[in-house]
Each structure stands twice: as C-alpha cells, then as structure tokens.
PDB file of C-alpha atoms and ligand atoms in Angstrom:
ATOM      1  CA  UNK A   1     -13.224 -40.834  64.864  1.00  0.00           C
ATOM      2  CA  UNK A   2     -13.937 -42.075  68.239  1.00  0.00           C
ATOM      3  CA  UNK A   3     -10.865 -41.150  69.934  1.00  0.00           C
ATOM      4  CA  UNK A   4     -10.606 -40.974  73.963  1.00  0.00           C
ATOM      5  CA  UNK A   5      -8.100 -39.362  75.934  1.00  0.00           C
ATOM      6  CA  UNK A   6      -5.846 -41.927  77.784  1.00  0.00           C
ATOM      7  CA  UNK A   7      -5.352 -39.410  80.789  1.00  0.00           C
ATOM      8  CA  UNK A   8      -9.011 -38.580  81.643  1.00  0.00           C
ATOM      9  CA  UNK A   9     -11.201 -40.506  79.197  1.00  0.00           C
ATOM     10  CA  UNK A  10     -12.669 -37.214  77.346  1.00  0.00           C
ATOM     11  CA  UNK A  11     -13.665 -37.426  73.854  1.00  0.00           C
ATOM     12  CA  UNK A  12     -12.939 -33.552  73.330  1.00  0.00           C
ATOM     13  CA  UNK A  13      -9.622 -34.678  71.318  1.00  0.00           C
ATOM     14  CA  UNK A  14      -8.225 -32.135  68.831  1.00  0.00           C
ATOM     15  CA  UNK A  15      -5.031 -32.651  66.472  1.00  0.00           C
ATOM     16  CA  UNK A  16      -1.911 -30.211  66.771  1.00  0.00           C
ATOM     17  CA  UNK A  17      -0.883 -30.681  63.411  1.00  0.00           C
ATOM     18  CA  UNK A  18       2.514 -29.045  64.318  1.00  0.00           C
ATOM     19  CA  UNK A  19       4.585 -30.807  61.820  1.00  0.00           C
ATOM     20  CA  UNK A  20       2.128 -30.484  58.694  1.00  0.00           C
ATOM     21  CA  UNK A  21       2.439 -26.412  59.660  1.00  0.00           C
ATOM     22  CA  UNK A  22       6.276 -26.470  59.735  1.00  0.00           C
ATOM     23  CA  UNK A  23       6.709 -28.991  56.986  1.00  0.00           C
ATOM     24  CA  UNK A  24       4.363 -26.517  54.837  1.00  0.00           C
ATOM     25  CA  UNK A  25       6.502 -23.390  55.759  1.00  0.00           C
ATOM     26  CA  UNK A  26       9.938 -25.326  55.330  1.00  0.00           C
ATOM     27  CA  UNK A  27       8.819 -27.066  51.803  1.00  0.00           C
ATOM     28  CA  UNK A  28       7.731 -23.414  50.760  1.00  0.00           C
ATOM     29  CA  UNK A  29      10.950 -21.878  51.668  1.00  0.00           C
ATOM     30  CA  UNK A  30      12.789 -24.790  50.087  1.00  0.00           C
ATOM     31  CA  UNK A  31      10.710 -24.811  47.210  1.00  0.00           C
ATOM     32  CA  UNK A  32      10.951 -21.257  46.695  1.00  0.00           C
ATOM     33  CA  UNK A  33      14.742 -21.518  46.526  1.00  0.00           C
ATOM     34  CA  UNK A  34      14.650 -24.407  44.246  1.00  0.00           C
ATOM     35  CA  UNK A  35      12.492 -22.205  42.370  1.00  0.00           C
ATOM     36  CA  UNK A  36      15.155 -19.537  41.803  1.00  0.00           C
ATOM     37  CA  UNK A  37      16.676 -21.922  39.174  1.00  0.00           C
ATOM     38  CA  UNK A  38      13.253 -22.430  37.579  1.00  0.00           C
ATOM     39  CA  UNK A  39      12.799 -18.590  37.714  1.00  0.00           C
ATOM     40  CA  UNK A  40      15.979 -18.287  35.867  1.00  0.00           C
ATOM     41  CA  UNK A  41      15.042 -20.596  33.009  1.00  0.00           C
ATOM     42  CA  UNK A  42      11.617 -18.880  32.947  1.00  0.00           C
ATOM     43  CA  UNK A  43      13.077 -15.528  32.700  1.00  0.00           C
ATOM     44  CA  UNK A  44      15.009 -16.797  29.821  1.00  0.00           C
ATOM     45  CA  UNK A  45      12.073 -18.207  28.004  1.00  0.00           C
ATOM     46  CA  UNK A  46       9.981 -15.107  28.770  1.00  0.00           C
ATOM     47  CA  UNK A  47      12.728 -12.827  27.613  1.00  0.00           C
ATOM     48  CA  UNK A  48      13.136 -15.039  24.176  1.00  0.00           C
ATOM     49  CA  UNK A  49       9.083 -14.888  23.963  1.00  0.00           C
ATOM     50  CA  UNK A  50       8.673 -11.514  24.521  1.00  0.00           C
ATOM     51  CA  UNK A  51      11.378 -10.069  22.352  1.00  0.00           C
ATOM     52  CA  UNK A  52       9.082 -10.971  19.310  1.00  0.00           C
ATOM     53  CA  UNK A  53       7.161  -7.681  20.447  1.00  0.00           C
ATOM     54  CA  UNK A  54      10.339  -5.839  21.007  1.00  0.00           C
ATOM     55  CA  UNK A  55      12.848  -5.011  23.678  1.00  0.00           C
ATOM     56  CA  UNK A  56      10.021  -3.930  26.156  1.00  0.00           C
ATOM     57  CA  UNK A  57       8.522  -7.252  25.468  1.00  0.00           C
ATOM     58  CA  UNK A  58      11.811  -8.817  26.534  1.00  0.00           C
ATOM     59  CA  UNK A  59      11.809  -7.444  29.821  1.00  0.00           C
ATOM     60  CA  UNK A  60       8.586  -7.955  30.863  1.00  0.00           C
ATOM     61  CA  UNK A  61       8.464 -11.456  29.501  1.00  0.00           C
ATOM     62  CA  UNK A  62      11.637 -12.157  31.489  1.00  0.00           C
ATOM     63  CA  UNK A  63       9.856 -10.856  34.904  1.00  0.00           C
ATOM     64  CA  UNK A  64       7.197 -12.808  34.310  1.00  0.00           C
ATOM     65  CA  UNK A  65       9.011 -15.822  33.868  1.00  0.00           C
ATOM     66  CA  UNK A  66      10.896 -15.372  36.524  1.00  0.00           C
ATOM     67  CA  UNK A  67       8.138 -14.836  39.081  1.00  0.00           C
ATOM     68  CA  UNK A  68       6.338 -17.946  37.548  1.00  0.00           C
ATOM     69  CA  UNK A  69       9.032 -20.159  38.006  1.00  0.00           C
ATOM     70  CA  UNK A  70       9.636 -19.038  41.481  1.00  0.00           C
ATOM     71  CA  UNK A  71       5.906 -19.463  42.147  1.00  0.00           C
ATOM     72  CA  UNK A  72       5.831 -22.948  41.127  1.00  0.00           C
ATOM     73  CA  UNK A  73       8.715 -23.914  43.033  1.00  0.00           C
ATOM     74  CA  UNK A  74       7.104 -22.500  46.292  1.00  0.00           C
ATOM     75  CA  UNK A  75       3.932 -23.865  45.690  1.00  0.00           C
ATOM     76  CA  UNK A  76       5.209 -27.676  44.890  1.00  0.00           C
ATOM     77  CA  UNK A  77       7.623 -27.205  47.495  1.00  0.00           C
ATOM     78  CA  UNK A  78       4.998 -26.273  50.338  1.00  0.00           C
ATOM     79  CA  UNK A  79       2.787 -29.113  49.350  1.00  0.00           C
ATOM     80  CA  UNK A  80       5.406 -31.910  49.402  1.00  0.00           C
ATOM     81  CA  UNK A  81       6.481 -30.311  52.630  1.00  0.00           C
ATOM     82  CA  UNK A  82       2.961 -30.319  54.394  1.00  0.00           C
ATOM     83  CA  UNK A  83       2.644 -33.840  53.218  1.00  0.00           C
ATOM     84  CA  UNK A  84       5.882 -34.892  54.782  1.00  0.00           C
ATOM     85  CA  UNK A  85       4.734 -32.971  57.696  1.00  0.00           C
ATOM     86  CA  UNK A  86       1.841 -34.932  57.995  1.00  0.00           C
ATOM     87  CA  UNK A  87       3.451 -38.246  57.782  1.00  0.00           C
ATOM     88  CA  UNK A  88       5.628 -36.899  60.788  1.00  0.00           C
ATOM     89  CA  UNK A  89       2.481 -35.810  63.004  1.00  0.00           C
ATOM     90  CA  UNK A  90       1.160 -39.584  62.464  1.00  0.00           C
ATOM     91  CA  UNK A  91       4.007 -41.519  62.933  1.00  0.00           C
ATOM     92  CA  UNK A  92       6.288 -39.545  64.999  1.00  0.00           C
ATOM     93  CA  UNK A  93       4.695 -36.948  67.157  1.00  0.00           C
ATOM     94  CA  UNK A  94       1.797 -36.852  69.789  1.00  0.00           C
ATOM     95  CA  UNK A  95      -0.457 -35.410  67.476  1.00  0.00           C
ATOM     96  CA  UNK A  96      -3.353 -35.610  69.391  1.00  0.00           C
ATOM     97  CA  UNK A  97      -4.605 -33.017  72.240  1.00  0.00           C
ATOM     98  CA  UNK A  98      -6.934 -33.346  74.806  1.00  0.00           C
ATOM     99  CA  UNK A  99      -9.024 -30.415  75.292  1.00  0.00           C
ATOM    100  CA  UNK A 100     -10.249 -31.207  78.568  1.00  0.00           C
ATOM    101  CA  UNK A 101      -6.820 -31.985  80.376  1.00  0.00           C
ATOM    102  CA  UNK A 102      -4.088 -30.938  78.078  1.00  0.00           C
ATOM    103  CA  UNK A 103      -2.476 -34.473  77.402  1.00  0.00           C
ATOM    104  CA  UNK A 104      -0.588 -35.011  74.397  1.00  0.00           C
ATOM    105  CA  UNK A 105      -0.871 -38.709  72.823  1.00  0.00           C
ATOM    106  CA  UNK A 106      -0.509 -40.615  69.577  1.00  0.00           C
ATOM    107  CA  UNK A 107      -2.329 -43.419  68.139  1.00  0.00           C
ATOM    108  CA  UNK A 108       0.046 -44.942  65.947  1.00  0.00           C
ATOM    109  CA  UNK A 109      -0.510 -48.684  66.913  1.00  0.00           C
ATOM    110  CA  UNK A 110      -4.018 -48.205  65.917  1.00  0.00           C
ATOM    111  CA  UNK A 111      -3.607 -47.180  62.488  1.00  0.00           C
ATOM    112  CA  UNK A 112      -5.605 -49.852  60.237  1.00  0.00           C
ATOM    113  CA  UNK A 113      -7.734 -51.227  63.317  1.00  0.00           C
ATOM    114  CA  UNK A 114     -11.113 -51.069  62.400  1.00  0.00           C
ATOM    115  CA  UNK A 115     -12.219 -49.232  65.952  1.00  0.00           C
ATOM    116  CA  UNK A 116      -9.472 -46.575  66.734  1.00  0.00           C
ATOM    117  CA  UNK A 117     -10.556 -46.588  70.389  1.00  0.00           C
ATOM    118  CA  UNK A 118      -7.997 -46.192  73.190  1.00  0.00           C
ATOM    119  CA  UNK A 119      -8.031 -48.808  75.717  1.00  0.00           C
ATOM    120  CA  UNK A 120      -4.337 -49.103  76.642  1.00  0.00           C
ATOM    121  CA  UNK A 121      -3.575 -45.966  78.623  1.00  0.00           C
ATOM    122  CA  UNK A 122      -0.507 -47.159  80.308  1.00  0.00           C
ATOM    123  CA  UNK A 123       1.319 -47.566  77.143  1.00  0.00           C
ATOM    124  CA  UNK A 124       0.568 -43.840  75.925  1.00  0.00           C
ATOM    125  CA  UNK A 125       2.009 -42.506  79.423  1.00  0.00           C
ATOM    126  CA  UNK A 126       5.191 -44.097  78.736  1.00  0.00           C
ATOM    127  CA  UNK A 127       6.302 -40.926  76.700  1.00  0.00           C
ATOM    128  CA  UNK A 128       5.497 -38.554  79.558  1.00  0.00           C
TER     129      UNK A 128
HETATM  130 ZN1   ZN B   1      -7.720 -35.498  78.948  1.00  0.00          ZN
END
C-alpha cells in the first residue's frame, strides 16, 4: 500500500490496530463467560462418558469437559471480537499513524479505489 501522511507527506506509515486488540480481549472475556454454559454442558457430557470407567473417570471427565467448553467459548469469542475490532479500526478509528510526525489519520474514503494514495490533506485534518 502506498499510503502517504496527509500532514508531512512521509510514507513511513504504520497501523495502530487498537480496536482489533481491544476487541480481541473483550471478545475473549465475553466468549469465556459464554463458555461457562458450554463448560457446564461439557462437564455433564464428560461425567457421563467418564463414568463408564468408574467414579474417578466421571470426575476427570467432568473437569476435562468443563475446561474444553470454556476454552472453545473464549477462542471463538476472541476471534469474533478481533474481527469486530478490525472493522472498527477501518471504519471508525484513525487507524494509520505517521512514524515521522505522529499524525493519526484514516483512509476510509479510499476503500475500493485502485490507487489508495492520499491527496486530500485538508479533509483528513478535519478530525484534529
Ligand atoms: Zn507525518
């Protein structure tokens, strides 16, 4: 991508991805909480399956099932949260950061264009 800083015309541009990071963490926590219901089900299934091997097998099975259910919830939640955060980064936040002057900007109006080069510097300065 040939992105230029609208402030100093530098091409040393990096992405901040703050929404993606925050979204991933929030998603993982939410997924973990949601995973508790999965953990309860997993624990019941694990206990039933483990009981075949005796009372000890039931206890081990319920713990393993609970951990698995919680992990699956956390992972799927984290992925969904990161995806959501990525959209927030691209559409809402000024995700691009100039490494030369520290100016933050967004290129949403250039999405879909064949040449993502920034020309309208005044437009981007409106958010400052
Ligand atoms: Zn700059």
